[in-house]
CSV table of C-alpha atoms in Angstrom, one decimal:
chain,number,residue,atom,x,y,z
A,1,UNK,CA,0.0,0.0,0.0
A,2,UNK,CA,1.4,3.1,-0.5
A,3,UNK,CA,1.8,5.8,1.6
A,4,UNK,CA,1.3,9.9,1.8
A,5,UNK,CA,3.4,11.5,-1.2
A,6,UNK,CA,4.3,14.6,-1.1
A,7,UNK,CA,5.8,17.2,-3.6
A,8,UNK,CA,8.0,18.6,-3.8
A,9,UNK,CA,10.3,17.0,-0.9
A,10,UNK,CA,12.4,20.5,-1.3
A,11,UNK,CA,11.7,24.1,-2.1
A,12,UNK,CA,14.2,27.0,-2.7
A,13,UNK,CA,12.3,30.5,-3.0
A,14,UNK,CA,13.1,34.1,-2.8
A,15,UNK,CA,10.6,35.9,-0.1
A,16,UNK,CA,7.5,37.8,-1.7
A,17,UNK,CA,7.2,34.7,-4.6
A,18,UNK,CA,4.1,32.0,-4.2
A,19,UNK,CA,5.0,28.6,-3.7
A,20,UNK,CA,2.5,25.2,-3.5
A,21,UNK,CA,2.8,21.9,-2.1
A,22,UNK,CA,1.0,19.3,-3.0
A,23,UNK,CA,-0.4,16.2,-0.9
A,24,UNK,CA,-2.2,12.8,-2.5
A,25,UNK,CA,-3.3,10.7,0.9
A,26,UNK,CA,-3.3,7.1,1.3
A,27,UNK,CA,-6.6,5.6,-0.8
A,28,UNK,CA,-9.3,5.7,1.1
A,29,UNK,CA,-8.4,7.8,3.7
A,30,UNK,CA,-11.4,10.6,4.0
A,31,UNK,CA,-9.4,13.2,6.7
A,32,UNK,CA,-6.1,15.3,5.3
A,33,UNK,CA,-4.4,17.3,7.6
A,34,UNK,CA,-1.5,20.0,6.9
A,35,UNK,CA,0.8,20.2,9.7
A,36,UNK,CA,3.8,23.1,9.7
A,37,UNK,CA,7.2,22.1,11.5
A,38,UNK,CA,9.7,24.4,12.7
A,39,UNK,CA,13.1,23.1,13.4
A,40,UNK,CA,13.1,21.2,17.0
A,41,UNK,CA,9.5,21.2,17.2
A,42,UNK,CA,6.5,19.1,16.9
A,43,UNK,CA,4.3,19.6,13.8
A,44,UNK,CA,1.5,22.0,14.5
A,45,UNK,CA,-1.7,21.4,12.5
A,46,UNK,CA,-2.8,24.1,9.5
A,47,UNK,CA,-5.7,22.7,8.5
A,48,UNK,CA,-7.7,19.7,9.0
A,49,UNK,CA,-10.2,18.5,5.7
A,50,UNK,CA,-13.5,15.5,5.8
A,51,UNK,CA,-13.2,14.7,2.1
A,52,UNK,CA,-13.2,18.3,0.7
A,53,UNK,CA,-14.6,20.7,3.7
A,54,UNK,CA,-12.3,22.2,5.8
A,55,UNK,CA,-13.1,21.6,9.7
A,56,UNK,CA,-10.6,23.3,11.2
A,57,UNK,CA,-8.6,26.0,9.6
A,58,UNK,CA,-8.2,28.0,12.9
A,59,UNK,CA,-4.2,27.8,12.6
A,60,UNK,CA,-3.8,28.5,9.4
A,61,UNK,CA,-2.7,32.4,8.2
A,62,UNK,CA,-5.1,33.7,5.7
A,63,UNK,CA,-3.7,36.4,4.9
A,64,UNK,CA,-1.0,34.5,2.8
A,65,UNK,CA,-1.7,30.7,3.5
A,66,UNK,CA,-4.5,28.8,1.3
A,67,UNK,CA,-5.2,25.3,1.1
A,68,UNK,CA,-8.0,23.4,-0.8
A,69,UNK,CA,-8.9,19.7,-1.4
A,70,UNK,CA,-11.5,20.1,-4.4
A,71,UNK,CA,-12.5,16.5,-4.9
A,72,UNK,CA,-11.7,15.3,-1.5
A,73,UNK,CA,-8.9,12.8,-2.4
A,74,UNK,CA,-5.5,14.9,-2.8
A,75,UNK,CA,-4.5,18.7,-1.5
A,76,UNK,CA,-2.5,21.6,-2.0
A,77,UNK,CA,-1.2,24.2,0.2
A,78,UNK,CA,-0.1,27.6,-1.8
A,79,UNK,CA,1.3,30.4,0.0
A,80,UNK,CA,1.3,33.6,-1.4
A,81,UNK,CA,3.7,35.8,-1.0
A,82,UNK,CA,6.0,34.0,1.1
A,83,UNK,CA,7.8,35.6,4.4
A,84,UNK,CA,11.2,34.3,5.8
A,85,UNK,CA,9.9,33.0,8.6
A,86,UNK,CA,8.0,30.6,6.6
A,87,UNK,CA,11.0,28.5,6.5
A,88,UNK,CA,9.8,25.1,7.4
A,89,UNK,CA,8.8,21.7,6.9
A,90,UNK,CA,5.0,21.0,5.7
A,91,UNK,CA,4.0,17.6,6.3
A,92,UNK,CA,1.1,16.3,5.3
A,93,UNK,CA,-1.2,13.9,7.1
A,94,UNK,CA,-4.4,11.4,6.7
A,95,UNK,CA,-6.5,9.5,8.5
A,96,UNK,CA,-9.3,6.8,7.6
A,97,UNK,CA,-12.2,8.0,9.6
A,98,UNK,CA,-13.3,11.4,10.6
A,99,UNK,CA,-11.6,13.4,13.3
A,100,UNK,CA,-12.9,12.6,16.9
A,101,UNK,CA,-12.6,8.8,16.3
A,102,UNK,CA,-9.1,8.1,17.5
A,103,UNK,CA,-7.3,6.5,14.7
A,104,UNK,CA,-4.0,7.3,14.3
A,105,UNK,CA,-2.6,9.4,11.1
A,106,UNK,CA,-0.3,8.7,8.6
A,107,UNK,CA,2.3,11.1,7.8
A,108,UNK,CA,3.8,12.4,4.3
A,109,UNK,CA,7.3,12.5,4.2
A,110,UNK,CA,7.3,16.8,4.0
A,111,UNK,CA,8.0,19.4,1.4
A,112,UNK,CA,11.2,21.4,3.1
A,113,UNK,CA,10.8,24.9,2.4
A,114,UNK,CA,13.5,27.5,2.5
A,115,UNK,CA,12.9,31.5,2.0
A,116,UNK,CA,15.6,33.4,1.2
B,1,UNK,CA,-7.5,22.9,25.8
B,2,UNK,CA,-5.3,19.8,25.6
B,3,UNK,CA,-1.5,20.1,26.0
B,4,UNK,CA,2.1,17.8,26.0
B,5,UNK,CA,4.9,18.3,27.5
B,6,UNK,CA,8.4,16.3,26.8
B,7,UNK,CA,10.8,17.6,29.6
B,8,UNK,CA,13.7,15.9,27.9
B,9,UNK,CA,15.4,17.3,24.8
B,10,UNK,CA,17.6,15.0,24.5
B,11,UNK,CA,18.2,11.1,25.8
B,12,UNK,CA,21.4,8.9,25.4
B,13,UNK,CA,21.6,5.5,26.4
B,14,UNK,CA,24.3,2.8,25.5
B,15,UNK,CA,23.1,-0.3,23.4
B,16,UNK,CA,21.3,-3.0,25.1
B,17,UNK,CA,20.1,-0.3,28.3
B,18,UNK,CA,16.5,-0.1,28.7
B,19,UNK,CA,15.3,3.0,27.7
B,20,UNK,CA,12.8,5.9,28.8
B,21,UNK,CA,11.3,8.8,26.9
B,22,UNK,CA,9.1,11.1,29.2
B,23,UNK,CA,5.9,12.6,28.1
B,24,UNK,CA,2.7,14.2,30.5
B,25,UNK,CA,-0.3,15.7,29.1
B,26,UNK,CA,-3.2,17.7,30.3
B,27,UNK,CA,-6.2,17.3,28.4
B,28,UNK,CA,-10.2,17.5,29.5
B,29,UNK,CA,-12.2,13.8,30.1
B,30,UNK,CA,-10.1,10.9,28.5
B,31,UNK,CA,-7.4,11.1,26.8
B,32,UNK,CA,-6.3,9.6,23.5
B,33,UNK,CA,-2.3,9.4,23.6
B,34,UNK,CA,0.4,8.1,20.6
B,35,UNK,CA,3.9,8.0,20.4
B,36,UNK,CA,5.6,9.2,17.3
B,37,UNK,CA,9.1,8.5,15.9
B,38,UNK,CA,10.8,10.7,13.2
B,39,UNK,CA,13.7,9.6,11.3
B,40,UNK,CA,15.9,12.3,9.6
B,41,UNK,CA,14.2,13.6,6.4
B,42,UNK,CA,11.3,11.6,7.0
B,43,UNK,CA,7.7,11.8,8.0
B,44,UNK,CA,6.7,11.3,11.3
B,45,UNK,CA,5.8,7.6,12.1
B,46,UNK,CA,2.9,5.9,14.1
B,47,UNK,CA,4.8,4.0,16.8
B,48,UNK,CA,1.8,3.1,19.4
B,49,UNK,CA,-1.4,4.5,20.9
B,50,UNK,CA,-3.6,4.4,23.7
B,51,UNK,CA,-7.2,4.6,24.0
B,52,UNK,CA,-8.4,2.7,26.5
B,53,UNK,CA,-8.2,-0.5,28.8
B,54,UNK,CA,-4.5,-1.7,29.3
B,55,UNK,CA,-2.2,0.7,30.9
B,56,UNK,CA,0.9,-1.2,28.9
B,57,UNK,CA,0.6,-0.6,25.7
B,58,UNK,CA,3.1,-2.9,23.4
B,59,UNK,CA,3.3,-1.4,19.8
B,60,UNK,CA,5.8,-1.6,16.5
B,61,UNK,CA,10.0,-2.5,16.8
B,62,UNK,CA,9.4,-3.8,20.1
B,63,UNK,CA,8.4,-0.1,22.0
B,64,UNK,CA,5.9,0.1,25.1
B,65,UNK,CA,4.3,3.0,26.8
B,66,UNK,CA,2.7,3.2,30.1
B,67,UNK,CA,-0.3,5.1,30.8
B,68,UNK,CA,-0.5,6.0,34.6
B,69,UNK,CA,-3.4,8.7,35.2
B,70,UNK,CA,-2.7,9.6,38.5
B,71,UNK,CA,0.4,11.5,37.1
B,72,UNK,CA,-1.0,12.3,33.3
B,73,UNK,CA,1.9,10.7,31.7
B,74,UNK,CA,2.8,8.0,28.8
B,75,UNK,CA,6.3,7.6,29.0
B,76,UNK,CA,7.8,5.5,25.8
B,77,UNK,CA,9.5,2.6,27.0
B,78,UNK,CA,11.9,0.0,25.3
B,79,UNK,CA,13.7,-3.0,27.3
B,80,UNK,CA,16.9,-3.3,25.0
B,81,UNK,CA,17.6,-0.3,23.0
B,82,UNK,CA,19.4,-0.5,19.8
B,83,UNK,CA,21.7,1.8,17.3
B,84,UNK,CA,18.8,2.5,14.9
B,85,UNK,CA,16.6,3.7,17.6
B,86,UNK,CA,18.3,6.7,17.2
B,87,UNK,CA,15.8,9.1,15.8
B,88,UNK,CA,13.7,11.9,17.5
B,89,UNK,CA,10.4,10.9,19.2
B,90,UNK,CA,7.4,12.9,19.5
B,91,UNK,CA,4.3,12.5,22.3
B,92,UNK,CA,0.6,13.8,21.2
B,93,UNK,CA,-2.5,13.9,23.1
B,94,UNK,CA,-5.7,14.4,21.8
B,95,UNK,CA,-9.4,14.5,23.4
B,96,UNK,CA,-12.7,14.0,21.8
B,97,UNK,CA,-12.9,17.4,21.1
B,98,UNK,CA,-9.7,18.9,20.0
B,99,UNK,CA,-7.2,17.8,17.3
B,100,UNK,CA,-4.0,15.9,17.9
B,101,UNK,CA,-1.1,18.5,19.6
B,102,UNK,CA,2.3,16.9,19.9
B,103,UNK,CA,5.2,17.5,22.0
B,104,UNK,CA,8.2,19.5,21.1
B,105,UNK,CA,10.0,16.4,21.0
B,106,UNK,CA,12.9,14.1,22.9
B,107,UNK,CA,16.3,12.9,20.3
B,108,UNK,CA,17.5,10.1,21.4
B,109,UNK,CA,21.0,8.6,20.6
B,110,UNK,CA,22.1,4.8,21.3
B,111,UNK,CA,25.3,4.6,21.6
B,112,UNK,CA,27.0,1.4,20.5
């Protein structure tokens, strides 16, 4: 079976240019989350999607962060324009049932970004 | 709202030691708690979970966490610890109601 895939696993940009990563979950897996991980921390969840709603986007900077799951099966994640401190990695997550059952996620291998 | 904490940065132990990774949580009604390992350039990966009913919970390359209420903790667990258990391990807690939140994370390094 496979697993989360990510792309790209690396990103180079200049600050003030867009960037997008892209998530395709495991089949059958109905729950994507984005998760944002600074160096020496634990991942802090973005957003959290049931097939193509967004549940839970509380975390996640509108101003310049945008996510969207259109036919509920894979994601992307654009930010627009992109700040230095956005240097990061953005992992990737699903799950098979819907959040409050307590199933654990599966984690994409992460698209390391770096703003210069 | 739910919280981990992880109050080691860093662990060493020498190959073939038991080992202990600490983790408490705070979190309202019952908690749902899993063990994380990251390897580097990789994705977090499931290691072991607890939901309910044993407080010794076995799970994947031989790892076992023990859930003890009375003092909110899960701390990861392994008898024998080996070279490739090296890697940097993450706690998370979640309740009904809240999404999963993670700890900032232990390293450990088994030294041959």
């Amino acid at each position: 079976e496979a697993g989360v895939v990510q792309s790209p696993r690396y990103k180079i940009i200049e600050k003030k240019q867009p960037v997008a990563f892209w998530c395709n979950p495991i089949s059958g897996h109905n729950t994507l989350y984005w998760y944002l991980q600074n160096l020496g921390q634990g991942p802090e969840l973005l957003i959290r999607y049931e097939n193509e709603e967004a549940v839970d986007d509380s975390q996640l900077p509108k101003d310049r962060f945008s996510a969207e799951r259109l036919k509920g099966v894979d994601s992307t994640l654009k930010i627009q324009p992109a700040e230095l401190g956005d240097s990061a990695v953005y992992l990737c997550a699903s799950s098979l049932e819907p959040w409050g059952k307590h199933n654990e996620q599966f984690f994409g291998p992460g698209t390391r970004l770096t703003v210069l | 709202a739910q919280s981990v904490a992880q109050p080691e940065d860093q662990v060493n132990v020498a190959e073939g030691n038991p080992l202990t990774v600490k983790c408490t949580y705070s979190v309202s009604g019952n908690p749902y708690l899993f063990w994380y390992v990251q390897y580097p350039n990789r994705g977090l990966q499931f290691l072991l979970k607890y939901i309910t009913g044993d407080n010794l919970v076995k799970g994947s390359y031989g790892f076992e966490a023990e859930f003890n209420k009375s003092q909110t903790s899960f701390h990861l667990k392994k008898p024998s610890a080996l070279v490739s258990d090296s890697a940097l391990y993450f706690c998370a807690v979640r309740d009904f109601r809240n999404d999963m939140r993670f700890g900032a994370g232990t390293r450990l390094t088994v030294k041959p």
